[in-house]
GROMACS .gro file of C-alpha atoms in nm:
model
  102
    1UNK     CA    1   9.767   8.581  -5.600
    2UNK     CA    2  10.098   8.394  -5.702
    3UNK     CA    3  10.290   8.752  -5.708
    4UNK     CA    4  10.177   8.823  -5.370
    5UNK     CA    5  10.257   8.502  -5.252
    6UNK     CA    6  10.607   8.555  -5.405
    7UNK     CA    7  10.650   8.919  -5.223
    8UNK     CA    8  10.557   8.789  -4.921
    9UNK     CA    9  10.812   8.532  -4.926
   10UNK     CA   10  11.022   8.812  -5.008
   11UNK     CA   11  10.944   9.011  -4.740
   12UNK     CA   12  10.959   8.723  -4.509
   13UNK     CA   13  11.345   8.647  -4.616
   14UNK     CA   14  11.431   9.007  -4.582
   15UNK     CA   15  11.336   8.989  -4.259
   16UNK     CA   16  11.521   8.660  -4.139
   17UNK     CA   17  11.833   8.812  -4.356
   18UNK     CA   18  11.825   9.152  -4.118
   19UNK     CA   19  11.740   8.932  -3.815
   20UNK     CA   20  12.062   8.706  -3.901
   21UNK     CA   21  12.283   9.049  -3.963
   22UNK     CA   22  12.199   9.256  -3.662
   23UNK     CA   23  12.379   9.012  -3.437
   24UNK     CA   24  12.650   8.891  -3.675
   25UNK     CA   25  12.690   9.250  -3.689
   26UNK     CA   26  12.764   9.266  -3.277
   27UNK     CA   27  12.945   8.941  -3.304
   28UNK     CA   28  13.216   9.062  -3.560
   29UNK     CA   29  13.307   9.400  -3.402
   30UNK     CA   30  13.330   9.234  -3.056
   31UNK     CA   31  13.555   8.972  -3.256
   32UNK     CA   32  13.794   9.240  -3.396
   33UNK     CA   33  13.811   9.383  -3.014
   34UNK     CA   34  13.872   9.037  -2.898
   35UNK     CA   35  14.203   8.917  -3.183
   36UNK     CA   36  14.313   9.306  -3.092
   37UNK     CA   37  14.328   9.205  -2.685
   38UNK     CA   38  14.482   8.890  -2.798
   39UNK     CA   39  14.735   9.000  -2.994
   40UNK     CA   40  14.847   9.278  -2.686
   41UNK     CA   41  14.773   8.966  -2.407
   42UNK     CA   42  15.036   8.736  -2.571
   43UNK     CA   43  15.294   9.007  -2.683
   44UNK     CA   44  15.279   9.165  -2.296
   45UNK     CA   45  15.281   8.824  -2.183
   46UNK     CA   46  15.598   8.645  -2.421
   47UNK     CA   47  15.802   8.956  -2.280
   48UNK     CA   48  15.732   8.931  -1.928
   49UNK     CA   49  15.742   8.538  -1.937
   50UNK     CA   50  16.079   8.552  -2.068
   51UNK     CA   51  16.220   8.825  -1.844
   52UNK     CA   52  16.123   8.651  -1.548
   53UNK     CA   53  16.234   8.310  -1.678
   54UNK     CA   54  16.542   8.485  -1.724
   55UNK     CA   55  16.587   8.643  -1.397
   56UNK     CA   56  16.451   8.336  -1.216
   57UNK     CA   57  16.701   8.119  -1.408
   58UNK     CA   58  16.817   7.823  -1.137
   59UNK     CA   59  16.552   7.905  -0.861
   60UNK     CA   60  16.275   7.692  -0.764
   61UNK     CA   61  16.063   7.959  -0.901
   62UNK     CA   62  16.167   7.924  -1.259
   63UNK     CA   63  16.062   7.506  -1.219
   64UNK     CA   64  15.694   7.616  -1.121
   65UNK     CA   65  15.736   7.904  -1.413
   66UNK     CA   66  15.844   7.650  -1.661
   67UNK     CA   67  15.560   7.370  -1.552
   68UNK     CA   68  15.303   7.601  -1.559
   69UNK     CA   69  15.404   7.689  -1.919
   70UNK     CA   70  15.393   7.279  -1.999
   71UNK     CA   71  15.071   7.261  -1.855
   72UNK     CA   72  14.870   7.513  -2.049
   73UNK     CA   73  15.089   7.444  -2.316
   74UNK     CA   74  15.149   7.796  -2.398
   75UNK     CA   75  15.335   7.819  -2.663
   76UNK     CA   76  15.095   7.602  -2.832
   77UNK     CA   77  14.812   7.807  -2.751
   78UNK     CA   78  15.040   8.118  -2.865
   79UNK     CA   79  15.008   7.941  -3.201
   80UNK     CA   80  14.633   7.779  -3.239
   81UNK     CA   81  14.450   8.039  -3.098
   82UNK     CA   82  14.529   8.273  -3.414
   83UNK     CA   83  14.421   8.035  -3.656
   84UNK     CA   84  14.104   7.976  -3.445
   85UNK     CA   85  14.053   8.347  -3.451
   86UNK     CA   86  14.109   8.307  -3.855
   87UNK     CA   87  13.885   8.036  -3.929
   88UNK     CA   88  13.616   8.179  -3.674
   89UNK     CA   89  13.673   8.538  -3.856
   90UNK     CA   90  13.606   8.329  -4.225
   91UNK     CA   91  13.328   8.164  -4.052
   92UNK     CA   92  13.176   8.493  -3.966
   93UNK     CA   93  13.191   8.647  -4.300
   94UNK     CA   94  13.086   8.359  -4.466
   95UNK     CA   95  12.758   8.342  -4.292
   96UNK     CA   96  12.713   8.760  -4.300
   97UNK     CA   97  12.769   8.756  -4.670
   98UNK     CA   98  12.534   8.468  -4.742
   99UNK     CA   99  12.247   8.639  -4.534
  100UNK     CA  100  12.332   8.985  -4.739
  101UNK     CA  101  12.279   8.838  -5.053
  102UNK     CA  102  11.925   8.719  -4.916
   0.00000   0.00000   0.00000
């Protein structure tokens, strides 16, 4: 009776372990889509920030340009969102890898 017990406890974590993957499994490659967009979002949008900060130099224009940069704090955001894709990435494997060995 106790080895049944055990292989149905087993069974029972096998099944939370595949029910934990399938998603993680959805969440991941979504996540690798997501960093890729990203990574093309900021590089298209450093070079056409800077052109047109360039060619709006002195124009009342380049002031709304340059607040609107302040505001959202780009070039912050240029540099934390990477190392919240990083640490949610980590995060992500961490938990996959935990429910594998399960």
């Amino acid at each position: 009776m106790q080895s049944e017990k055990l292989a149905s406890i087993g069974q029972l974590a096998a099944g939370v372990a595949h029910e934990i993957n399938n998603p993680i499994g959805y969440i991941f490659s979504n996540f690798a889509t997501l960093e890729k967009y990203l990574k093309d979002a900021f590089e298209m949008l450093g070079g056409a920030y800077e052109d047109a900060e360039a060619q709006l130099a002195g124009t009342p224009a380049a002031v709304g340009l340059k607040a609107l940069r302040k505001r959202i704090e780009l070039d912050f955001l240029k540099e934390d969102i990477p190392e919240l894709m990083a640490q949610s990435r980590e995060g992500i494997e961490r938990v996959s890898a935990r429910s594998s060995r399960t």
